[in-house]
Short mmCIF file of C-alpha atoms (C1' of nucleotides) in Angstrom, two decimals:
data_model
loop_
_atom_site.label_atom_id
_atom_site.label_comp_id
_atom_site.label_asym_id
_atom_site.label_seq_id
_atom_site.Cartn_x
_atom_site.Cartn_y
_atom_site.Cartn_z
CA UNK A 1 -59.24 4.30 47.61
CA UNK A 2 -60.10 4.98 44.01
CA UNK A 3 -57.88 6.66 41.49
CA UNK A 4 -58.94 10.24 40.76
CA UNK A 5 -58.06 11.51 37.30
CA UNK A 6 -58.78 14.64 35.27
CA UNK A 7 -58.70 15.73 31.67
CA UNK A 8 -55.35 17.48 31.90
CA UNK A 9 -53.67 14.39 33.33
CA UNK A 10 -55.19 12.22 30.64
CA UNK A 11 -53.83 14.49 27.94
CA UNK A 12 -50.38 14.56 29.51
CA UNK A 13 -50.25 10.79 29.90
CA UNK A 14 -51.55 10.33 26.38
CA UNK A 15 -48.75 12.54 25.04
CA UNK A 16 -46.17 10.40 26.84
CA UNK A 17 -47.57 7.20 25.35
CA UNK A 18 -48.06 8.73 21.90
CA UNK A 19 -44.39 9.70 21.89
CA UNK A 20 -43.29 6.20 22.86
CA UNK A 21 -45.46 4.18 20.46
CA UNK A 22 -47.27 6.61 18.17
CA UNK A 23 -50.96 7.55 18.24
CA UNK A 24 -52.26 4.52 16.35
CA UNK A 25 -50.42 1.98 18.48
CA UNK A 26 -51.74 3.32 21.79
CA UNK A 27 -55.08 1.88 22.87
CA UNK A 28 -57.51 3.45 25.27
CA UNK A 29 -56.89 0.43 27.52
CA UNK A 30 -53.14 1.15 27.49
CA UNK A 31 -53.81 4.73 28.43
CA UNK A 32 -56.30 3.82 31.15
CA UNK A 33 -54.04 1.21 32.69
CA UNK A 34 -51.16 3.70 32.74
CA UNK A 35 -53.44 5.90 34.86
CA UNK A 36 -54.65 3.10 37.13
CA UNK A 37 -58.20 3.14 35.79
CA UNK A 38 -60.48 1.26 33.39
CA UNK A 39 -60.82 2.45 29.79
CA UNK A 40 -64.48 3.38 30.11
CA UNK A 41 -63.67 5.76 32.96
CA UNK A 42 -61.70 7.99 30.62
CA UNK A 43 -64.93 8.85 28.85
CA UNK A 44 -66.22 10.69 31.92
CA UNK A 45 -63.57 13.29 31.09
CA UNK A 46 -62.99 13.21 27.37
CA UNK A 47 -65.15 12.55 24.34
CA UNK A 48 -62.83 10.47 22.18
CA UNK A 49 -59.28 9.36 21.47
CA UNK A 50 -59.26 11.85 18.61
CA UNK A 51 -59.91 14.67 21.02
CA UNK A 52 -56.67 13.84 22.85
CA UNK A 53 -54.65 14.11 19.68
CA UNK A 54 -56.34 17.36 18.77
CA UNK A 55 -55.72 18.90 22.20
CA UNK A 56 -52.07 17.92 22.12
CA UNK A 57 -51.24 19.05 18.61
CA UNK A 58 -53.40 22.14 18.13
CA UNK A 59 -52.32 23.83 21.34
CA UNK A 60 -48.67 23.51 20.36
CA UNK A 61 -49.30 24.63 16.80
CA UNK A 62 -51.17 27.69 18.03
CA UNK A 63 -48.30 28.43 20.39
CA UNK A 64 -45.91 28.48 17.46
CA UNK A 65 -48.24 30.69 15.46
CA UNK A 66 -48.49 33.23 18.27
CA UNK A 67 -44.75 33.20 18.86
CA UNK A 68 -44.08 33.73 15.18
CA UNK A 69 -46.52 36.64 14.97
CA UNK A 70 -44.67 38.47 17.74
CA UNK A 71 -41.38 37.90 15.96
CA UNK A 72 -42.69 39.06 12.61
CA UNK A 73 -44.13 42.25 14.09
CA UNK A 74 -40.96 43.15 15.98
CA UNK A 75 -38.60 45.45 14.13
CA UNK A 76 -35.44 43.47 14.51
CA UNK A 77 -32.73 42.47 12.08
CA UNK A 78 -33.12 39.19 10.25
CA UNK A 79 -30.48 37.58 12.42
CA UNK A 80 -32.25 38.69 15.54
CA UNK A 81 -35.53 37.31 14.27
CA UNK A 82 -33.84 33.99 13.59
CA UNK A 83 -32.38 34.03 17.10
CA UNK A 84 -35.86 34.52 18.47
CA UNK A 85 -37.19 31.63 16.41
CA UNK A 86 -34.52 29.38 17.91
CA UNK A 87 -35.54 30.51 21.40
CA UNK A 88 -39.16 29.81 20.61
CA UNK A 89 -38.45 26.26 19.52
CA UNK A 90 -36.10 25.52 22.41
CA UNK A 91 -38.73 26.76 24.80
CA UNK A 92 -41.56 24.72 23.28
CA UNK A 93 -39.40 21.61 23.08
CA UNK A 94 -38.42 21.82 26.73
CA UNK A 95 -41.94 22.52 27.97
CA UNK A 96 -43.65 20.07 25.68
CA UNK A 97 -41.25 17.40 24.47
CA UNK A 98 -43.97 14.76 24.44
CA UNK A 99 -46.49 16.78 22.51
CA UNK A 100 -43.91 17.68 19.89
CA UNK A 101 -43.66 14.01 18.98
CA UNK A 102 -47.36 13.88 18.10
CA UNK A 103 -47.13 17.15 16.21
CA UNK A 104 -44.26 15.82 14.13
CA UNK A 105 -45.39 12.25 13.58
CA UNK A 106 -49.14 11.99 14.06
CA UNK A 107 -50.57 15.18 12.60
CA UNK A 108 -51.95 13.14 9.69
CA UNK A 109 -54.36 11.41 12.07
CA UNK A 110 -56.11 14.66 12.87
CA UNK A 111 -59.51 14.57 11.23
CA UNK A 112 -61.76 17.64 11.48
CA UNK A 113 -58.76 19.72 12.55
CA UNK A 114 -56.40 18.53 9.82
CA UNK A 115 -57.02 21.44 7.47
CA UNK A 116 -56.70 23.93 10.28
CA UNK A 117 -53.42 22.39 11.38
CA UNK A 118 -52.05 22.45 7.85
CA UNK A 119 -52.97 26.09 7.50
CA UNK A 120 -51.14 26.95 10.72
CA UNK A 121 -48.10 25.03 9.55
CA UNK A 122 -48.07 26.58 6.08
CA UNK A 123 -48.48 30.08 7.47
CA UNK A 124 -45.64 29.47 9.90
CA UNK A 125 -43.35 28.28 7.14
CA UNK A 126 -44.35 31.19 4.92
CA UNK A 127 -43.44 33.67 7.63
CA UNK A 128 -40.15 31.89 8.26
CA UNK A 129 -39.34 31.84 4.54
CA UNK A 130 -40.11 35.55 4.19
CA UNK A 131 -37.68 36.35 7.00
CA UNK A 132 -34.93 34.36 5.29
CA UNK A 133 -35.56 35.88 1.87
CA UNK A 134 -35.57 39.38 3.26
CA UNK A 135 -32.30 38.60 5.05
CA UNK A 136 -30.72 37.53 1.81
CA UNK A 137 -32.00 40.63 0.01
CA UNK A 138 -30.58 43.05 2.55
CA UNK A 139 -27.28 41.18 2.64
CA UNK A 140 -27.50 39.83 6.15
CA UNK A 141 -27.47 36.25 4.91
CA UNK A 142 -25.40 34.38 2.37
CA UNK A 143 -26.98 33.88 -1.04
CA UNK A 144 -27.94 30.23 -0.61
CA UNK A 145 -31.20 28.64 -1.75
CA UNK A 146 -33.68 29.95 0.83
CA UNK A 147 -35.76 26.79 0.67
CA UNK A 148 -32.77 24.74 1.78
CA UNK A 149 -31.97 27.18 4.56
CA UNK A 150 -35.58 27.11 5.73
CA UNK A 151 -35.84 23.35 5.88
CA UNK A 152 -32.44 22.67 7.33
CA UNK A 153 -33.03 25.05 10.23
CA UNK A 154 -36.60 23.90 10.68
CA UNK A 155 -35.65 20.21 10.63
CA UNK A 156 -33.20 20.75 13.45
CA UNK A 157 -35.60 22.81 15.51
CA UNK A 158 -38.47 20.37 14.99
CA UNK A 159 -36.29 17.47 16.12
CA UNK A 160 -35.15 19.08 19.37
CA UNK A 161 -37.72 17.13 21.35
CA UNK A 162 -36.04 13.85 20.42
CA UNK A 163 -32.69 14.46 22.02
CA UNK A 164 -33.17 17.31 24.48
CA UNK A 165 -34.51 14.91 27.12
CA UNK A 166 -31.41 12.72 26.68
CA UNK A 167 -29.01 15.61 27.34
CA UNK A 168 -30.21 16.94 30.65
CA UNK A 169 -26.79 18.27 31.53
CA UNK A 170 -27.16 20.80 28.72
CA UNK A 171 -29.24 23.70 30.03
CA UNK A 172 -31.73 25.57 27.92
CA UNK A 173 -29.64 28.71 27.53
CA UNK A 174 -26.43 26.91 26.68
CA UNK A 175 -28.27 24.83 24.10
CA UNK A 176 -29.95 27.86 22.63
CA UNK A 177 -26.61 29.65 22.26
CA UNK A 178 -24.89 26.70 20.61
CA UNK A 179 -27.77 26.28 18.22
CA UNK A 180 -27.70 29.94 17.24
CA UNK A 181 -24.00 29.68 16.59
CA UNK A 182 -24.42 26.60 14.42
CA UNK A 183 -27.62 27.45 12.61
CA UNK A 184 -27.40 31.21 12.23
CA UNK A 185 -23.85 32.49 12.45
CA UNK A 186 -23.26 29.75 9.94
CA UNK A 187 -25.40 31.28 7.26
CA UNK A 188 -24.40 34.80 8.26
CA UNK A 189 -21.94 36.56 5.93
CA UNK B 1 -56.77 -11.51 -15.56
CA UNK B 2 -55.43 -11.84 -12.04
CA UNK B 3 -53.06 -9.43 -10.39
CA UNK B 4 -49.52 -10.78 -10.11
CA UNK B 5 -47.47 -9.49 -7.22
CA UNK B 6 -44.07 -10.21 -5.68
CA UNK B 7 -42.27 -9.63 -2.43
CA UNK B 8 -40.31 -6.62 -3.63
CA UNK B 9 -43.47 -4.86 -4.79
CA UNK B 10 -45.17 -5.58 -1.50
CA UNK B 11 -42.28 -4.04 0.42
CA UNK B 12 -42.25 -0.97 -1.80
CA UNK B 13 -45.98 -0.45 -1.51
CA UNK B 14 -45.83 -1.03 2.23
CA UNK B 15 -43.17 1.67 2.55
CA UNK B 16 -45.39 4.13 0.70
CA UNK B 17 -48.33 3.43 2.98
CA UNK B 18 -46.18 3.38 6.13
CA UNK B 19 -44.93 6.84 5.23
CA UNK B 20 -48.44 8.17 4.70
CA UNK B 21 -50.10 6.74 7.82
CA UNK B 22 -47.44 5.08 9.95
CA UNK B 23 -46.83 1.35 10.44
CA UNK B 24 -49.52 0.79 13.07
CA UNK B 25 -52.27 2.53 11.12
CA UNK B 26 -51.75 0.48 7.95
CA UNK B 27 -53.67 -2.80 7.84
CA UNK B 28 -52.83 -5.79 5.73
CA UNK B 29 -56.18 -5.22 4.01
CA UNK B 30 -55.14 -1.64 3.14
CA UNK B 31 -51.90 -2.91 1.71
CA UNK B 32 -53.57 -5.71 -0.24
CA UNK B 33 -56.22 -3.46 -1.69
CA UNK B 34 -53.55 -0.97 -2.78
CA UNK B 35 -52.04 -3.85 -4.76
CA UNK B 36 -55.35 -5.09 -6.18
CA UNK B 37 -55.34 -8.31 -4.21
CA UNK B 38 -56.88 -9.87 -1.08
CA UNK B 39 -55.02 -9.71 2.23
CA UNK B 40 -54.52 -13.45 2.50
CA UNK B 41 -52.68 -13.47 -0.86
CA UNK B 42 -49.88 -11.41 0.60
CA UNK B 43 -48.95 -14.35 2.79
CA UNK B 44 -47.91 -16.38 -0.24
CA UNK B 45 -44.96 -13.98 -0.45
CA UNK B 46 -44.24 -12.73 3.04
CA UNK B 47 -44.44 -14.21 6.50
CA UNK B 48 -45.83 -11.30 8.50
CA UNK B 49 -46.46 -7.56 8.69
CA UNK B 50 -43.45 -7.33 10.98
CA UNK B 51 -41.23 -8.75 8.28
CA UNK B 52 -42.13 -5.84 6.01
CA UNK B 53 -41.05 -3.31 8.61
CA UNK B 54 -37.83 -5.21 9.23
CA UNK B 55 -36.99 -5.41 5.52
CA UNK B 56 -37.61 -1.71 5.05
CA UNK B 57 -35.72 -0.41 8.06
CA UNK B 58 -32.80 -2.80 8.39
CA UNK B 59 -31.73 -2.56 4.77
CA UNK B 60 -31.51 1.23 5.04
CA UNK B 61 -29.75 1.13 8.38
CA UNK B 62 -27.17 -1.30 7.03
CA UNK B 63 -26.68 0.97 4.04
CA UNK B 64 -25.84 3.84 6.36
CA UNK B 65 -23.47 1.65 8.34
CA UNK B 66 -21.60 0.59 5.23
CA UNK B 67 -21.43 4.14 3.92
CA UNK B 68 -20.09 5.39 7.22
CA UNK B 69 -17.42 2.70 7.38
CA UNK B 70 -16.06 3.77 4.01
CA UNK B 71 -15.97 7.39 5.16
CA UNK B 72 -14.25 6.57 8.44
CA UNK B 73 -11.57 4.50 6.72
CA UNK B 74 -10.81 7.16 4.09
CA UNK B 75 -8.01 9.51 4.97
CA UNK B 76 -9.73 12.76 4.32
CA UNK B 77 -9.98 15.97 6.28
CA UNK B 78 -12.84 16.33 8.73
CA UNK B 79 -14.64 18.71 6.40
CA UNK B 80 -14.32 16.27 3.55
CA UNK B 81 -15.70 13.47 5.69
CA UNK B 82 -18.66 15.65 6.61
CA UNK B 83 -19.21 16.44 2.94
CA UNK B 84 -19.29 12.73 2.24
CA UNK B 85 -21.81 12.16 5.02
CA UNK B 86 -24.08 14.77 3.44
CA UNK B 87 -23.78 13.01 0.09
CA UNK B 88 -24.60 9.69 1.73
CA UNK B 89 -27.79 11.03 3.27
CA UNK B 90 -28.90 12.88 0.14
CA UNK B 91 -28.39 9.72 -1.84
CA UNK B 92 -30.31 7.48 0.56
CA UNK B 93 -33.13 10.02 0.90
CA UNK B 94 -33.57 10.28 -2.85
CA UNK B 95 -33.45 6.55 -3.47
CA UNK B 96 -35.51 5.58 -0.48
CA UNK B 97 -37.67 8.49 0.71
CA UNK B 98 -40.47 6.16 1.77
CA UNK B 99 -38.34 3.79 3.77
CA UNK B 100 -36.70 6.68 5.60
CA UNK B 101 -40.06 7.54 7.10
CA UNK B 102 -40.33 4.11 8.71
CA UNK B 103 -36.75 4.27 9.89
CA UNK B 104 -37.37 7.62 11.55
CA UNK B 105 -40.84 7.05 12.96
CA UNK B 106 -41.51 3.34 13.29
CA UNK B 107 -38.23 1.81 14.42
CA UNK B 108 -39.74 1.23 17.86
CA UNK B 109 -42.11 -1.33 16.37
CA UNK B 110 -39.27 -3.57 15.36
CA UNK B 111 -39.31 -6.58 17.65
CA UNK B 112 -36.56 -9.20 17.30
CA UNK B 113 -34.49 -6.72 15.29
CA UNK B 114 -34.89 -3.77 17.66
CA UNK B 115 -31.62 -4.30 19.51
CA UNK B 116 -29.73 -4.82 16.29
CA UNK B 117 -31.19 -1.63 14.84
CA UNK B 118 -30.31 0.35 17.96
CA UNK B 119 -26.76 -0.93 17.81
CA UNK B 120 -26.41 0.16 14.18
CA UNK B 121 -27.79 3.57 15.05
CA UNK B 122 -25.57 4.05 18.08
CA UNK B 123 -22.46 2.97 16.20
CA UNK B 124 -23.32 5.36 13.39
CA UNK B 125 -23.73 8.25 15.80
CA UNK B 126 -20.51 7.33 17.61
CA UNK B 127 -18.57 7.42 14.36
CA UNK B 128 -20.15 10.73 13.41
CA UNK B 129 -19.39 12.20 16.83
CA UNK B 130 -15.77 11.07 16.64
CA UNK B 131 -15.35 12.83 13.30
CA UNK B 132 -16.71 16.05 14.75
CA UNK B 133 -14.58 15.89 17.88
CA UNK B 134 -11.45 15.20 15.89
CA UNK B 135 -12.30 18.16 13.66
CA UNK B 136 -12.56 20.43 16.66
CA UNK B 137 -9.27 19.14 18.09
CA UNK B 138 -7.29 19.76 14.90
CA UNK B 139 -8.87 23.19 14.49
CA UNK B 140 -10.93 22.47 11.41
CA UNK B 141 -14.16 23.18 13.25
CA UNK B 142 -15.30 25.89 15.62
CA UNK B 143 -15.21 25.05 19.30
CA UNK B 144 -18.95 24.47 19.76
CA UNK B 145 -20.52 21.70 21.82
CA UNK B 146 -19.99 18.63 19.59
CA UNK B 147 -23.21 17.03 20.76
CA UNK B 148 -25.18 19.99 19.45
CA UNK B 149 -23.29 19.96 16.17
CA UNK B 150 -23.91 16.25 15.79
CA UNK B 151 -27.61 16.42 16.39
CA UNK B 152 -28.30 19.56 14.44
CA UNK B 153 -26.62 18.16 11.33
CA UNK B 154 -28.13 14.73 11.82
CA UNK B 155 -31.63 16.12 12.36
CA UNK B 156 -31.48 17.92 9.05
CA UNK B 157 -30.09 14.95 7.18
CA UNK B 158 -32.61 12.56 8.72
CA UNK B 159 -35.48 14.83 7.71
CA UNK B 160 -34.48 15.14 4.06
CA UNK B 161 -37.01 12.52 3.03
CA UNK B 162 -39.87 14.74 4.19
CA UNK B 163 -39.32 17.64 1.87
CA UNK B 164 -37.07 16.36 -0.92
CA UNK B 165 -40.07 14.88 -2.76
CA UNK B 166 -41.85 18.26 -2.55
CA UNK B 167 -38.98 20.11 -4.22
CA UNK B 168 -38.47 18.19 -7.42
CA UNK B 169 -37.06 21.23 -9.18
CA UNK B 170 -34.04 21.02 -6.87
CA UNK B 171 -31.66 18.40 -8.24
CA UNK B 172 -29.61 16.11 -6.05
CA UNK B 173 -26.29 17.86 -6.68
CA UNK B 174 -27.60 21.37 -6.18
CA UNK B 175 -29.28 20.29 -2.94
CA UNK B 176 -26.15 18.56 -1.76
CA UNK B 177 -24.04 21.66 -2.41
CA UNK B 178 -26.44 24.00 -0.63
CA UNK B 179 -26.60 21.67 2.35
CA UNK B 180 -22.83 21.47 2.59
CA UNK B 181 -22.64 25.24 2.51
CA UNK B 182 -25.24 25.60 5.25
CA UNK B 183 -24.32 22.71 7.48
CA UNK B 184 -20.56 22.52 7.12
CA UNK B 185 -19.06 25.81 5.95
CA UNK B 186 -21.20 27.16 8.73
CA UNK B 187 -19.36 25.40 11.46
CA UNK B 188 -16.03 25.76 9.66
CA UNK B 189 -13.66 28.37 11.09
"C1'" DT C 1 -51.90 -33.16 -23.38
"C1'" DT C 2 -51.12 -33.87 -18.75
"C1'" DA C 3 -48.82 -33.19 -14.29
"C1'" DT C 4 -46.93 -30.01 -11.26
"C1'" DT C 5 -46.37 -25.87 -9.21
"C1'" DT C 6 -47.46 -21.14 -8.17
"C1'" DA C 7 -50.26 -17.90 -6.42
"C1'" DA C 8 -54.70 -16.16 -6.38
"C1'" DC C 9 -59.16 -16.88 -3.91
"C1'" DT C 10 -63.03 -17.55 0.09
"C1'" DA C 11 -64.02 -18.39 4.74
"C1'" DA C 12 -62.96 -18.27 9.19
"C1'" DC C 13 -60.45 -17.72 13.69
"C1'" DA C 14 -59.57 -15.56 18.19
"C1'" DG C 15 -58.37 -11.53 20.04
"C1'" DC C 16 -58.40 -6.53 20.12
"C1'" DT C 17 -60.51 -1.78 18.99
"C1'" DG C 18 -63.06 2.57 20.45
"C1'" DT C 19 -67.05 3.50 22.57
"C1'" DT C 20 -71.75 3.23 25.03
"C1'" DA C 21 -75.23 1.90 28.57
"C1'" DG C 22 -76.30 1.06 32.90
"C1'" DT C 23 -74.75 0.53 37.75
"C1'" DT C 24 -72.20 1.32 41.99
"C1'" DT C 25 -69.47 3.98 45.04
"C1'" DG C 26 -67.52 7.81 47.11
"C1'" DT C 27 -67.67 12.99 47.87
"C1'" DT C 28 -69.84 17.42 48.45
"C1'" DA C 29 -73.89 20.63 49.64
"C1'" DA C 30 -78.33 21.25 52.05
"C1'" DT D 1 -78.58 12.87 57.70
"C1'" DT D 2 -79.83 12.97 53.41
"C1'" DA D 3 -79.99 14.51 48.58
"C1'" DA D 4 -77.38 15.37 44.54
"C1'" DC D 5 -73.61 14.80 41.90
"C1'" DA D 6 -69.14 13.18 40.09
"C1'" DA D 7 -66.64 9.71 38.60
"C1'" DA D 8 -65.40 5.12 39.14
"C1'" DC D 9 -66.98 0.44 37.76
"C1'" DT D 10 -68.76 -3.99 34.80
"C1'" DA D 11 -70.59 -5.70 30.67
"C1'" DA D 12 -71.28 -5.48 26.18
"C1'" DC D 13 -71.39 -3.92 21.23
"C1'" DA D 14 -70.13 -4.14 16.35
"C1'" DG D 15 -66.45 -3.80 13.61
"C1'" DC D 16 -61.63 -4.50 12.65
"C1'" DT D 17 -56.95 -6.94 13.30
"C1'" DG D 18 -53.22 -10.24 11.61
"C1'" DT D 19 -53.08 -14.62 10.21
"C1'" DT D 20 -54.28 -19.61 8.82
"C1'" DA D 21 -56.57 -23.47 6.31
"C1'" DG D 22 -58.38 -25.18 2.50
"C1'" DT D 23 -59.76 -24.46 -2.39
"C1'" DT D 24 -59.56 -22.94 -7.16
"C1'" DA D 25 -57.46 -21.26 -11.20
"C1'" DA D 26 -53.74 -20.09 -14.07
"C1'" DA D 27 -48.93 -20.69 -15.69
"C1'" DT D 28 -45.09 -23.74 -16.52
"C1'" DA D 29 -42.62 -28.29 -17.32
"C1'" DA D 30 -42.99 -33.03 -18.76
#
DNA sequence: TTATTTAACTAACAGCTGTTAGTTTGTTAA
DNA sequence: TTAACAAACTAACAGCTGTTAGTTAAATAA
């Protein structure tokens, strides 16, 4: 009875291993053996190790971009937009904790897609920054350096994947509410 | 005129490369060529690639442990202890931005020192958590899930090394003050 | 100067890397 | 039943990996 694998499973398993050891430290033989198969068999489904990294990272990055566009277009207060950003990150981190590790730590090993990824990331940060600055201007937020606000919130949200899996007792909604309290009510006048 | 290198320079250069590409993706030939030397020459000064990772990570981790012990022993208010923790992280991140990358992303490639590192990290987090919980009990801090407070602050502080180098216009004191405002006054009743 | 030491060098190793070619086996469609 | 296909397999590749041994050259101590 032979093992039967498919591309989606390969990508998922790759993400798990990439989180544990990092992209560069995972070999195609590691990945194959984790799936009960020989390394060469993977190439019936995928074209390269690079492709795995691309699939993992770009799909998440595009998810963030789409989520951010909806938030930007909505006419909500600044605080409400920030609340929605927290929800977006909590949702991505719980659905894709493994992929987030590659996005955070192995994006530099993207090759053809590196520039595209960097553009998505920069655009995301620009949108986020604009929300914060506008919140300061219309007096919703304290007058603190917006760059520091941006990166302190973003650092927390980007790290969710590390410790969310460890705290399974904490449900998604409860976590989201606590985070909003800490990250947003905190900078709210 | 031959290149003259020493152990300290090797470690510093290694940290720079490890930050850029990750421990596993950096070869001893990369490192040597960055220093204008052949790979074999490195072994006149160091015993292995592993040793470089150990030197980089453990020295930082021990620095955090020592800093935390001073803070714990001080009789200060909770808020003042948290302020001191922020200062500690800002200071380490500005003196050792490269090493922080290895500590955050490549600690799992420590071998003999892995358990020791994990103990230092756990103890640090336990001390930090105790400070937060005591602050909630004596009414200095809002009654929010302490685990979420711990990890949101810690995520920001652990990520400082990523963006501090990009914002050179922001001096260490100004950054430290903004962070305290955002991270601490925020959770302060 | 000469002897000693330091630290560079070249050459090589055994094992691992991602990937390809060619083959076999099991499953689906006719 | 048989033809066609999908997807596993084995074997092999060329290049790279960390590291060692042995050698040469420069700096220091006598």
